[in-house]
Every structure is written in structure tokens, then in C-alpha cells.
Amino acid sequence: MITPGAAVIVDVETTDLDGAVIEVAVIDASSGDVLLDTLVDPGPVRIAPEAGAVHGISAIDLLRAPRWCDVAWQMCAAVSGRVILAYNADFDHGRITADCHRANVVCDMTDRGRWQCVMAARSVALGTRLRLAGGHRALSDARATRSVLLGLAEGRAAA
């Protein structure tokens, strides 16, 4: 089982593969409690049609969303003192770090040493790489990652 309070699961959706964060979710890895779930206004960065087709988020959805500089501080508080888990940690860490740099936000969540990749652990256990079946929204992907993590903890890598 996962030690309560030890780790969080993070997922982001972006304007494109190298783009700005437009949605972020953070859940407690042990309980599944939602610690942060918000859309993010990327400023002048447009959502690529290919990305919009995947996650279904449009510019209209982001009209009243907070900017990254405000969301980042909420996220820093949510992940404080915990290991940060993500299904594709390189991607999520990279996008979060890029947005923190762009917004001049300094927070230890950009330290790659705090992050662990659930996809890598699952791939080692299975001997192959599987896609996450989360629906491509940040909260549903974070929850799907938690299901995979719980399966790994119970010896069920294909969960």
C-alpha cells in the first residue's frame, strides 16, 4: 500500500506537446483525494487543433481560468514535502518546469529528483509499454495513474 501523505499524482493537459499547461490535477496517491483540479489560462498561446482533439479543451473553456503564476503556487503547496508521481513524468515535469520558468515562479516542484514515472515502473513490470486509459483530462488521467500505481503495489502491473 502507499503511505498516506507520502506522494501525490500529477497530470497536465497542454496546448500541444511542447506547449503551455492548460489543465492540472493533483491527487493524493494514497487516498485519491483531489488536492488541485483547475483549468489554466495559457495567455497568448493557442491550443493546437491536434491537442484540442485529444483533450477536448477549447479557448472558450479557459476564458475565466487563472493564469499559471497563480496556479503554480497552489500546486507548490499541494505537492510540498511529497514525492511527485506522474504517468509520463518527463512530459509533465517538462511542461510544468517550462511554465514556471516562463512565469518566473521558483518552486522545488521543478526539481526532477522529486519526480517518479509510473509508466516506467509499469513498463519494467510488464516488459512492454502501455498507454494510460484515462480519457485525456488531467483529473481522469491522475485517477487512472493511481489505479495503475495501486495495481503495481498489489503485483498487478496490467491494472
CSV table of C-alpha atoms in Angstrom, one decimal:
chain,number,residue,atom,x,y,z
A,1,MET,CA,0.0,0.0,0.0
A,2,ILE,CA,1.0,3.6,-0.4
A,3,THR,CA,2.0,5.5,2.7
A,4,PRO,CA,-0.6,8.2,3.4
A,5,GLY,CA,0.7,11.7,2.7
A,6,ALA,CA,4.0,10.5,1.1
A,7,ALA,CA,3.2,11.1,-2.5
A,8,VAL,CA,0.9,12.9,-5.0
A,9,ILE,CA,-0.1,12.1,-8.5
A,10,VAL,CA,0.1,15.0,-11.0
A,11,ASP,CA,-1.2,15.2,-14.6
A,12,VAL,CA,-1.4,18.1,-17.0
A,13,GLU,CA,-3.0,18.8,-20.3
A,14,THR,CA,-1.3,21.3,-22.7
A,15,THR,CA,-1.8,23.5,-25.8
A,16,ASP,CA,0.4,21.0,-27.7
A,17,LEU,CA,3.3,18.6,-27.0
A,18,ASP,CA,5.7,21.5,-26.3
A,19,GLY,CA,3.1,23.9,-25.2
A,20,ALA,CA,1.7,25.6,-22.2
A,21,VAL,CA,-0.2,23.9,-19.4
A,22,ILE,CA,-4.0,24.4,-19.7
A,23,GLU,CA,-5.2,22.0,-17.1
A,24,VAL,CA,-3.6,20.5,-14.0
A,25,ALA,CA,-4.8,18.0,-11.4
A,26,VAL,CA,-3.0,16.8,-8.2
A,27,ILE,CA,-4.4,14.0,-6.1
A,28,ASP,CA,-3.1,12.3,-3.0
A,29,ALA,CA,-1.6,9.0,-4.1
A,30,SER,CA,-2.8,7.1,-1.0
A,31,SER,CA,-6.4,8.3,-0.6
A,32,GLY,CA,-7.2,9.6,-4.1
A,33,ASP,CA,-8.4,12.9,-2.6
A,34,VAL,CA,-8.3,15.8,-5.1
A,35,LEU,CA,-5.8,18.4,-3.9
A,36,LEU,CA,-6.0,20.6,-7.1
A,37,ASP,CA,-8.1,20.4,-10.2
A,38,THR,CA,-8.2,23.5,-12.4
A,39,LEU,CA,-8.0,24.8,-15.9
A,40,VAL,CA,-5.2,27.3,-16.7
A,41,ASP,CA,-5.2,30.3,-18.9
A,42,PRO,CA,-2.1,30.0,-21.2
A,43,GLY,CA,-2.1,33.7,-22.1
A,44,PRO,CA,-1.5,34.3,-25.8
A,45,VAL,CA,-0.6,30.6,-26.5
A,46,ARG,CA,-3.2,29.0,-28.7
A,47,ILE,CA,-4.4,25.4,-28.4
A,48,ALA,CA,-3.2,23.3,-31.3
A,49,PRO,CA,-6.1,21.6,-33.1
A,50,GLU,CA,-4.5,18.2,-32.6
A,51,ALA,CA,-4.2,18.8,-28.9
A,52,GLY,CA,-7.8,20.1,-28.6
A,53,ALA,CA,-9.0,16.9,-30.4
A,54,VAL,CA,-7.3,14.8,-27.8
A,55,HIS,CA,-8.3,16.5,-24.6
A,56,GLY,CA,-11.4,18.4,-25.8
A,57,ILE,CA,-10.4,21.7,-24.1
A,58,SER,CA,-11.1,24.9,-26.1
A,59,ALA,CA,-10.1,28.5,-25.7
A,60,ILE,CA,-13.7,29.3,-24.6
A,61,ASP,CA,-13.2,26.8,-21.7
A,62,LEU,CA,-10.2,28.9,-20.5
A,63,LEU,CA,-11.8,32.3,-20.5
A,64,ARG,CA,-12.2,32.6,-16.7
A,65,ALA,CA,-9.3,30.3,-15.8
A,66,PRO,CA,-6.5,31.5,-13.6
A,67,ARG,CA,-3.0,32.1,-15.0
A,68,TRP,CA,-0.1,29.7,-14.4
A,69,CYS,CA,1.6,32.2,-12.0
A,70,ASP,CA,-1.4,31.8,-9.7
A,71,VAL,CA,-2.0,28.1,-10.1
A,72,ALA,CA,1.7,27.3,-9.6
A,73,TRP,CA,1.6,28.5,-6.0
A,74,GLN,CA,-1.4,26.3,-5.3
A,75,MET,CA,0.4,23.4,-6.9
A,76,CYS,CA,3.6,24.1,-4.9
A,77,ALA,CA,1.5,23.9,-1.7
A,78,ALA,CA,-0.3,20.7,-2.8
A,79,VAL,CA,3.0,18.8,-3.6
A,80,SER,CA,5.0,20.2,-0.7
A,81,GLY,CA,7.1,17.6,1.1
A,82,ARG,CA,5.8,14.8,-1.1
A,83,VAL,CA,7.2,12.6,-3.9
A,84,ILE,CA,5.6,13.6,-7.2
A,85,LEU,CA,4.3,10.8,-9.3
A,86,ALA,CA,3.1,11.1,-12.9
A,87,TYR,CA,2.3,8.5,-15.6
A,88,ASN,CA,4.7,10.2,-18.0
A,89,ALA,CA,6.9,12.2,-15.6
A,90,ASP,CA,9.3,13.5,-18.2
A,91,PHE,CA,6.4,15.2,-20.1
A,92,ASP,CA,4.5,16.5,-17.1
A,93,HIS,CA,7.7,17.7,-15.3
A,94,GLY,CA,8.9,19.4,-18.5
A,95,ARG,CA,5.7,21.3,-19.2
A,96,ILE,CA,5.4,22.4,-15.5
A,97,THR,CA,9.0,23.5,-15.4
A,98,ALA,CA,8.8,25.4,-18.7
A,99,ASP,CA,5.7,27.3,-17.4
A,100,CYS,CA,7.3,28.0,-14.1
A,101,HIS,CA,10.3,29.5,-15.9
A,102,ARG,CA,8.1,31.5,-18.2
A,103,ALA,CA,6.2,32.9,-15.3
A,104,ASN,CA,9.3,33.4,-13.1
A,105,VAL,CA,7.9,31.0,-10.5
A,106,VAL,CA,10.6,29.4,-8.3
A,107,CYS,CA,9.4,26.3,-6.6
A,108,ASP,CA,11.0,22.9,-5.7
A,109,MET,CA,8.4,21.0,-7.7
A,110,THR,CA,10.6,21.7,-10.8
A,111,ASP,CA,13.4,19.6,-9.2
A,112,ARG,CA,13.4,16.5,-11.4
A,113,GLY,CA,14.7,14.4,-8.4
A,114,ARG,CA,11.3,14.7,-6.7
A,115,TRP,CA,9.5,13.1,-9.6
A,116,GLN,CA,8.9,9.4,-10.4
A,117,CYS,CA,7.5,7.9,-13.5
A,118,VAL,CA,4.7,5.4,-13.1
A,119,MET,CA,4.8,4.5,-16.8
A,120,ALA,CA,8.5,3.4,-16.4
A,121,ALA,CA,7.7,1.3,-13.4
A,122,ARG,CA,4.7,-0.3,-15.2
A,123,SER,CA,6.9,-0.9,-18.3
A,124,VAL,CA,9.5,-2.7,-16.2
A,125,ALA,CA,6.9,-4.9,-14.5
A,126,LEU,CA,5.2,-5.8,-17.8
A,127,GLY,CA,8.2,-5.8,-20.2
A,128,THR,CA,6.3,-3.5,-22.5
A,129,ARG,CA,4.9,0.0,-22.6
A,130,LEU,CA,1.1,0.5,-22.4
A,131,ARG,CA,-0.9,3.7,-22.9
A,132,LEU,CA,-2.9,5.1,-20.0
A,133,ALA,CA,-6.6,4.7,-20.3
A,134,GLY,CA,-7.6,7.9,-18.6
A,135,GLY,CA,-9.6,9.9,-21.1
A,136,HIS,CA,-7.1,12.7,-21.6
A,137,ARG,CA,-8.3,15.1,-19.0
A,138,ALA,CA,-6.0,15.9,-16.1
A,139,LEU,CA,-8.1,14.6,-13.2
A,140,SER,CA,-9.3,11.4,-15.0
A,141,ASP,CA,-5.7,10.7,-16.1
A,142,ALA,CA,-4.4,11.3,-12.5
A,143,ARG,CA,-7.0,8.8,-11.2
A,144,ALA,CA,-6.1,6.3,-13.9
A,145,THR,CA,-2.5,6.6,-12.9
A,146,ARG,CA,-3.4,5.9,-9.3
A,147,SER,CA,-5.2,2.8,-10.4
A,148,VAL,CA,-2.0,1.6,-12.2
A,149,LEU,CA,0.0,2.5,-9.1
A,150,LEU,CA,-2.3,0.5,-6.8
A,151,GLY,CA,-2.1,-2.4,-9.2
A,152,LEU,CA,1.7,-2.3,-9.2
A,153,ALA,CA,1.7,-2.2,-5.4
A,154,GLU,CA,-0.5,-5.3,-5.4
A,155,GLY,CA,1.5,-7.1,-8.1
A,156,ARG,CA,-0.9,-6.4,-10.9
A,157,ALA,CA,1.1,-4.4,-13.5
A,158,ALA,CA,-1.6,-4.5,-16.2
A,159,ALA,CA,-4.1,-2.7,-13.9
